[in-house]
Amino acid sequence: MLLPRLRTCLPAALAGAGLLLSGCARPAVGSDRDDPTAPVTLNFWHGWSTPDEVKAIDDSIARFERLHPHIRVRATGNVTDDTMNQALRAGGGDAPDVVSSFTTNNVGQYCSSGMWADLDPFLKKTGVVKEKVFPKPLLAYTQYRGKQCALPLLADTYGLYYNKDAFEKAGISRPPHTMSELKKDAVELTRRTTDGTYRQLGFMPNFRLYQNSPDRLFAQWGPTYFDRNGKAQLAKDPATKDFFTTQRELIDAQGGYGPTERFRTTFGDEMSSQNAFLTGKLAMHMDGEWRGLLLRKAPAPFAWGTAPMPVPDDRADTYGRGCLTGTVAGIAHSSRHQNAAWELVKFLTVDTDQVVAFANALHNVPSTNAALTSPKLDADPTFRTFLGIAAHPHSTALPPSINGAQYVTALQDFGYDVEAGKVRDLDAGLRGLDAQIDADTLQSEN
């Protein structure tokens, strides 16, 4: 079973970011002069920790070692970014050679700090054309300012889960495709008890719910966070104001911020049997591809389906898009076995059969174009919804930044104030948000 990894604007991610920003300008130096055919033991550090996840990693390593009998891999799991970054700065024989991270927002720091090696020379000398192998959005979040210091290692996509039984009772024939349809359906699906409190909410758009980080819903607008000079431009992009306005309208249409927030506090833990969608308190819910596996294992006491998240009405032709993120893998700059390490990274990220087997084992979205269309993938249609989202040309990922998730956290904090009605002038508030993001970026660069 795969649990969702927190990949965006969360305090745990920022803890790692803080370590990256302090004292990382001189990472330990390794070597790319090793003979990849010579016997060697590689240290591979990763974040997976549950029994099913560890088994999937161990199976992958076993497949690699059968192909490369001279290379042994010593895997260390449940490693956080901050622990990894301390080891990369220190170097030494116990430091990792191959590294992976769930925090794609830190790629900008991995690349700019020099702690993760540039992979372009390895790609070129082994004939891997990255633009052909990887979907464009996934490739985008593994590089920063022209430096390809990571590669995608499975992906997560976000879509809409909906209660088919509730839809049938409400006379709704299909999931919503546009934001106006989402609002209309959410109102029709909302149910109250005799005393007026909620029994079921059609759709909870509040940003404090589970996976409802603002950047994930904002992806449906295809926003541009920064201009070509790296300056924040959220205030200049009309999509930003429309996004926040639409989110407030979704809240207001179902009773307002106060009542919906109070209802949210009655929800159980996201990963428990009291999850709000699983218990029927939500008729529609934004979540990642892993949720389907958990709903089947529970099992859910109702029929359910999946669909892409709705899009703005004026962008109806982009329906099918979604927010993408994922795990990334790379080579430690401090490794003295970088060519051998590349063989492992290449196997984990490029080999189609390996990517498919790993994706099926973890119930994640595969991260190469060939794997996305493989007939060996899980055929479950509720899962294949997310494969379509990953392959959609309008799907987007967050752009990397030198200070990691800091700009996403600023967006999240601003979103909390907007939905609560604390931002009276949205235009002025967005200008202030841009100024804050630019100030944070300048501080990191200095």
XYZ file of C-alpha atoms in Angstrom, residues 86-441:
356
model
C 23.405 16.919 6.048
C 25.046 13.763 4.717
C 25.544 15.256 1.256
C 27.332 18.265 2.691
C 29.574 16.076 4.831
C 30.394 13.471 2.174
C 32.416 10.423 3.172
C 32.031 6.697 2.675
C 28.686 6.463 4.475
C 27.043 9.209 2.414
C 24.554 8.207 -0.304
C 25.522 7.735 -3.936
C 21.961 7.709 -5.266
C 19.291 9.871 -3.660
C 15.546 10.278 -4.023
C 13.106 12.776 -2.585
C 9.349 13.206 -2.343
C 9.777 16.999 -2.230
C 9.834 18.156 -5.827
C 9.712 21.784 -4.714
C 13.280 21.461 -3.434
C 14.697 20.603 -6.867
C 15.674 24.239 -7.397
C 17.832 24.015 -4.294
C 19.269 20.613 -5.173
C 20.413 21.968 -8.531
C 21.581 25.434 -7.484
C 23.447 24.200 -4.385
C 25.431 21.660 -6.404
C 24.639 18.831 -3.992
C 22.939 16.803 -6.747
C 25.062 16.158 -9.833
C 24.117 17.460 -13.257
C 22.656 14.488 -15.139
C 22.834 15.900 -18.663
C 26.362 14.534 -19.314
C 25.211 11.058 -18.231
C 22.071 11.272 -20.351
C 24.034 12.303 -23.418
C 26.784 9.708 -23.201
C 24.256 6.885 -22.779
C 21.955 8.124 -25.551
C 18.918 8.926 -23.404
C 16.898 11.722 -25.029
C 15.079 13.084 -21.999
C 12.524 15.070 -24.013
C 11.330 11.849 -25.635
C 11.400 9.719 -22.499
C 9.604 11.923 -19.965
C 6.346 13.922 -20.126
C 7.103 17.629 -20.338
C 5.583 18.683 -16.957
C 7.502 15.956 -15.113
C 10.729 16.908 -16.822
C 10.126 20.537 -15.876
C 10.091 19.879 -12.137
C 13.375 17.952 -12.227
C 15.535 20.801 -13.534
C 16.377 24.369 -12.577
C 17.829 27.124 -14.743
C 19.107 24.681 -17.312
C 20.580 22.171 -14.874
C 19.050 18.670 -14.953
C 19.983 17.437 -11.481
C 17.125 14.937 -11.049
C 14.810 12.670 -13.038
C 11.178 11.687 -12.373
C 10.675 8.489 -10.375
C 6.906 7.852 -10.520
C 4.353 10.638 -10.319
C 1.266 11.734 -8.440
C -1.705 13.367 -10.121
C -4.788 14.928 -8.584
C -8.318 14.288 -9.761
C -11.927 14.183 -8.601
C -13.394 11.299 -6.620
C -17.176 11.237 -6.624
C -19.877 9.214 -4.889
C -21.892 7.552 -7.658
C -24.743 6.654 -5.313
C -25.093 10.274 -4.221
C -24.989 11.419 -7.843
C -27.757 9.011 -8.782
C -29.975 10.177 -5.902
C -29.433 13.792 -6.963
C -30.189 13.001 -10.613
C -26.716 14.012 -11.798
C -25.596 11.936 -14.773
C -21.833 12.660 -14.911
C -19.068 14.381 -12.961
C -18.694 18.146 -13.555
C -16.385 19.376 -16.299
C -16.351 23.099 -15.516
C -16.251 25.182 -12.358
C -19.806 26.397 -12.836
C -20.949 22.768 -13.114
C -18.954 21.944 -9.987
C -20.704 24.699 -8.055
C -24.154 23.658 -9.297
C -23.559 19.979 -8.516
C -22.048 20.769 -5.109
C -25.191 22.644 -4.104
C -27.487 19.847 -5.307
C -25.427 17.233 -3.482
C -25.332 19.083 -0.167
C -27.593 17.510 2.454
C -28.586 18.859 5.863
C -30.079 17.355 8.990
C -33.370 18.564 10.489
C -31.540 21.104 12.660
C -29.820 22.622 9.601
C -26.344 21.214 10.136
C -24.569 19.433 7.315
C -24.977 15.725 6.790
C -23.149 15.786 3.461
C -21.325 18.576 1.645
C -21.215 18.464 -2.128
C -17.576 19.565 -2.384
C -15.304 21.059 0.264
C -13.026 23.649 -1.380
C -11.500 24.889 1.905
C -7.713 24.895 1.749
C -7.152 23.262 5.151
C -8.780 20.014 4.063
C -6.465 17.037 3.532
C -4.793 17.454 0.095
C -6.498 20.767 -0.719
C -3.331 22.844 -0.938
C -4.194 25.899 -3.107
C -1.592 25.124 -5.759
C -3.342 21.847 -6.612
C -6.696 23.399 -7.462
C -4.952 26.412 -9.016
C -3.342 24.053 -11.543
C -6.720 23.881 -13.328
C -6.151 27.496 -14.407
C -2.649 26.838 -15.777
C -1.109 29.687 -13.779
C 2.196 31.421 -14.440
C 3.920 31.975 -11.097
C 7.044 33.734 -12.356
C 8.068 35.771 -15.369
C 11.168 34.964 -17.428
C 13.315 36.953 -14.991
C 12.132 34.932 -11.997
C 9.884 37.669 -10.599
C 6.558 36.679 -9.083
C 3.668 37.658 -11.323
C 0.580 36.243 -9.650
C -0.984 39.707 -9.429
C -0.488 40.240 -13.159
C -2.003 36.910 -14.198
C -5.822 37.260 -14.451
C -6.116 33.553 -13.669
C -5.039 34.176 -10.070
C -7.893 36.526 -9.228
C -10.381 34.272 -11.029
C -9.113 31.276 -9.059
C -9.582 32.882 -5.659
C -12.919 34.354 -6.671
C -14.165 30.975 -7.866
C -13.014 29.244 -4.693
C -14.904 31.757 -2.544
C -18.005 31.310 -4.692
C -17.842 27.550 -4.150
C -17.728 28.108 -0.397
C -20.498 30.701 -0.336
C -22.815 28.618 -2.524
C -22.743 25.829 0.078
C -23.359 27.953 3.149
C -20.310 30.131 3.732
C -16.876 29.813 5.256
C -17.902 29.601 8.912
C -20.362 26.690 8.541
C -18.168 24.732 6.108
C -15.113 25.150 8.337
C -17.049 23.971 11.372
C -18.173 20.939 9.387
C -14.579 20.270 8.351
C -13.526 20.025 12.000
C -15.848 17.011 12.381
C -13.916 15.038 9.767
C -11.676 12.150 10.754
C -8.017 11.776 9.900
C -7.252 11.664 6.186
C -5.712 8.200 6.312
C -8.200 6.689 8.756
C -11.517 4.892 8.369
C -13.117 8.238 9.251
C -11.905 9.988 6.115
C -14.687 12.409 5.118
C -15.179 11.025 1.610
C -15.113 7.421 2.814
C -17.778 8.140 5.464
C -20.052 9.967 3.010
C -19.606 13.447 4.468
C -18.304 14.617 1.083
C -19.960 13.688 -2.210
C -16.978 14.921 -4.262
C -13.363 15.201 -3.235
C -10.006 16.176 -4.779
C -7.331 13.573 -4.102
C -4.432 11.658 -5.608
C -4.339 8.342 -7.418
C -3.440 6.428 -4.235
C -6.889 7.084 -2.739
C -8.485 4.507 -5.012
C -6.408 1.712 -3.502
C -7.408 2.806 0.005
C -11.102 3.035 -0.935
C -11.017 -0.511 -2.256
C -9.223 -1.824 0.811
C -11.595 -0.117 3.276
C -13.910 -0.844 1.413
C -16.088 2.193 0.635
C -19.781 1.493 1.399
C -20.890 3.119 -1.858
C -20.106 3.061 -5.564
C -17.503 5.628 -6.526
C -15.747 6.886 -9.610
C -12.897 9.138 -10.675
C -12.614 11.989 -13.160
C -10.323 14.918 -13.905
C -10.895 18.018 -11.806
C -13.171 20.610 -13.458
C -11.631 23.561 -15.271
C -12.641 27.233 -15.531
C -15.584 27.819 -17.839
C -13.505 29.870 -20.279
C -10.972 27.010 -20.520
C -13.408 24.160 -21.077
C -11.248 22.849 -23.907
C -8.510 22.001 -21.380
C -10.710 19.553 -19.426
C -8.682 16.499 -18.503
C -5.755 18.456 -17.141
C -4.527 18.312 -13.558
C -1.794 18.983 -11.046
C 1.325 16.814 -11.299
C 4.041 16.129 -8.769
C 6.115 13.124 -7.834
C 9.258 11.507 -6.501
C 12.609 12.502 -7.991
C 15.928 10.649 -8.123
C 19.474 11.801 -8.683
C 23.165 11.284 -8.013
C 24.929 12.788 -5.018
C 27.635 15.226 -6.075
C 29.772 13.739 -3.285
C 29.593 10.217 -4.752
C 32.886 8.765 -5.968
C 30.959 6.213 -8.046
C 28.855 8.498 -10.199
C 28.966 6.380 -13.365
C 27.833 3.285 -11.478
C 25.248 5.424 -9.674
C 23.962 6.564 -13.056
C 23.340 2.954 -14.038
C 20.976 2.620 -11.060
C 19.270 5.967 -11.665
C 18.834 5.144 -15.350
C 17.335 1.751 -14.528
C 14.895 3.148 -11.969
C 13.726 6.081 -14.078
C 14.105 5.105 -17.759
C 13.632 1.336 -18.050
C 9.998 0.852 -19.126
C 9.382 -2.548 -17.551
C 10.918 -1.405 -14.259
C 8.881 1.808 -14.156
C 5.673 -0.114 -14.885
C 6.382 -2.785 -12.267
C 7.223 -0.138 -9.672
C 4.117 1.906 -10.522
C 1.855 -1.128 -10.220
C 3.411 -2.101 -6.895
C 2.990 1.364 -5.373
C -0.234 2.319 -7.200
C 1.455 5.473 -8.473
C 1.442 6.981 -11.944
C 4.414 5.894 -14.090
C 6.760 8.678 -15.090
C 7.803 7.926 -18.684
C 5.835 8.245 -21.905
C 6.384 4.588 -22.773
C 5.302 3.361 -19.347
C 2.141 5.479 -19.423
C 0.934 3.551 -22.475
C 2.189 0.125 -21.437
C -0.361 -2.730 -21.628
C 1.215 -4.107 -18.439
C -0.177 -1.249 -16.354
C -3.033 -1.712 -13.901
C -6.180 -1.829 -16.057
C -8.549 -0.487 -13.379
C -10.473 2.384 -15.056
C -10.571 4.443 -11.837
C -6.767 4.381 -11.833
C -6.442 5.014 -15.560
C -8.196 8.359 -15.072
C -4.957 9.546 -13.494
C -2.854 8.180 -16.331
C -4.875 10.376 -18.672
C -4.307 13.400 -16.443
C -0.555 12.747 -16.390
C -0.442 12.532 -20.183
C -2.680 15.559 -20.812
C -0.839 18.368 -22.626
C -2.286 21.039 -20.318
C -1.392 19.339 -17.028
C 1.144 21.327 -15.029
C 3.616 21.025 -12.186
C 4.887 23.698 -9.845
C 7.946 25.557 -11.151
C 11.147 24.985 -9.133
C 12.495 27.805 -7.010
C 15.785 28.483 -5.289
C 14.015 28.519 -1.919
C 11.966 25.403 -2.453
C 8.395 25.457 -1.195
C 8.615 28.906 0.347
C 6.583 30.603 -2.383
C 3.960 27.843 -2.201
C 3.693 28.350 1.544
C 3.192 32.075 0.962
C 0.398 31.241 -1.492
C -1.171 28.863 1.011
C -1.112 31.382 3.860
C -2.607 33.991 1.570
C -5.295 31.508 0.534
C -6.280 30.939 4.151
C -6.873 34.664 4.545
C -8.810 34.969 1.278
C -11.217 32.132 1.999
C -11.825 33.465 5.514
C -12.759 36.882 4.109
C -9.760 38.666 5.626
C -8.528 40.059 2.291
C -10.774 42.990 1.427
C -8.889 44.101 -1.676
C -7.818 41.030 -3.664
C -5.763 42.999 -6.195
C -3.772 44.754 -3.462
C -3.392 41.488 -1.592
C -1.948 39.753 -4.652
C 0.523 42.577 -5.194
C 1.625 42.125 -1.604
C 1.951 38.377 -2.142
C 4.209 38.950 -5.146
C 6.343 41.356 -3.138
C 6.699 38.827 -0.342
C 7.702 36.038 -2.743
C 10.268 38.277 -4.456
C 11.725 39.361 -1.100
C 12.046 35.746 0.018
C 13.742 34.819 -3.264
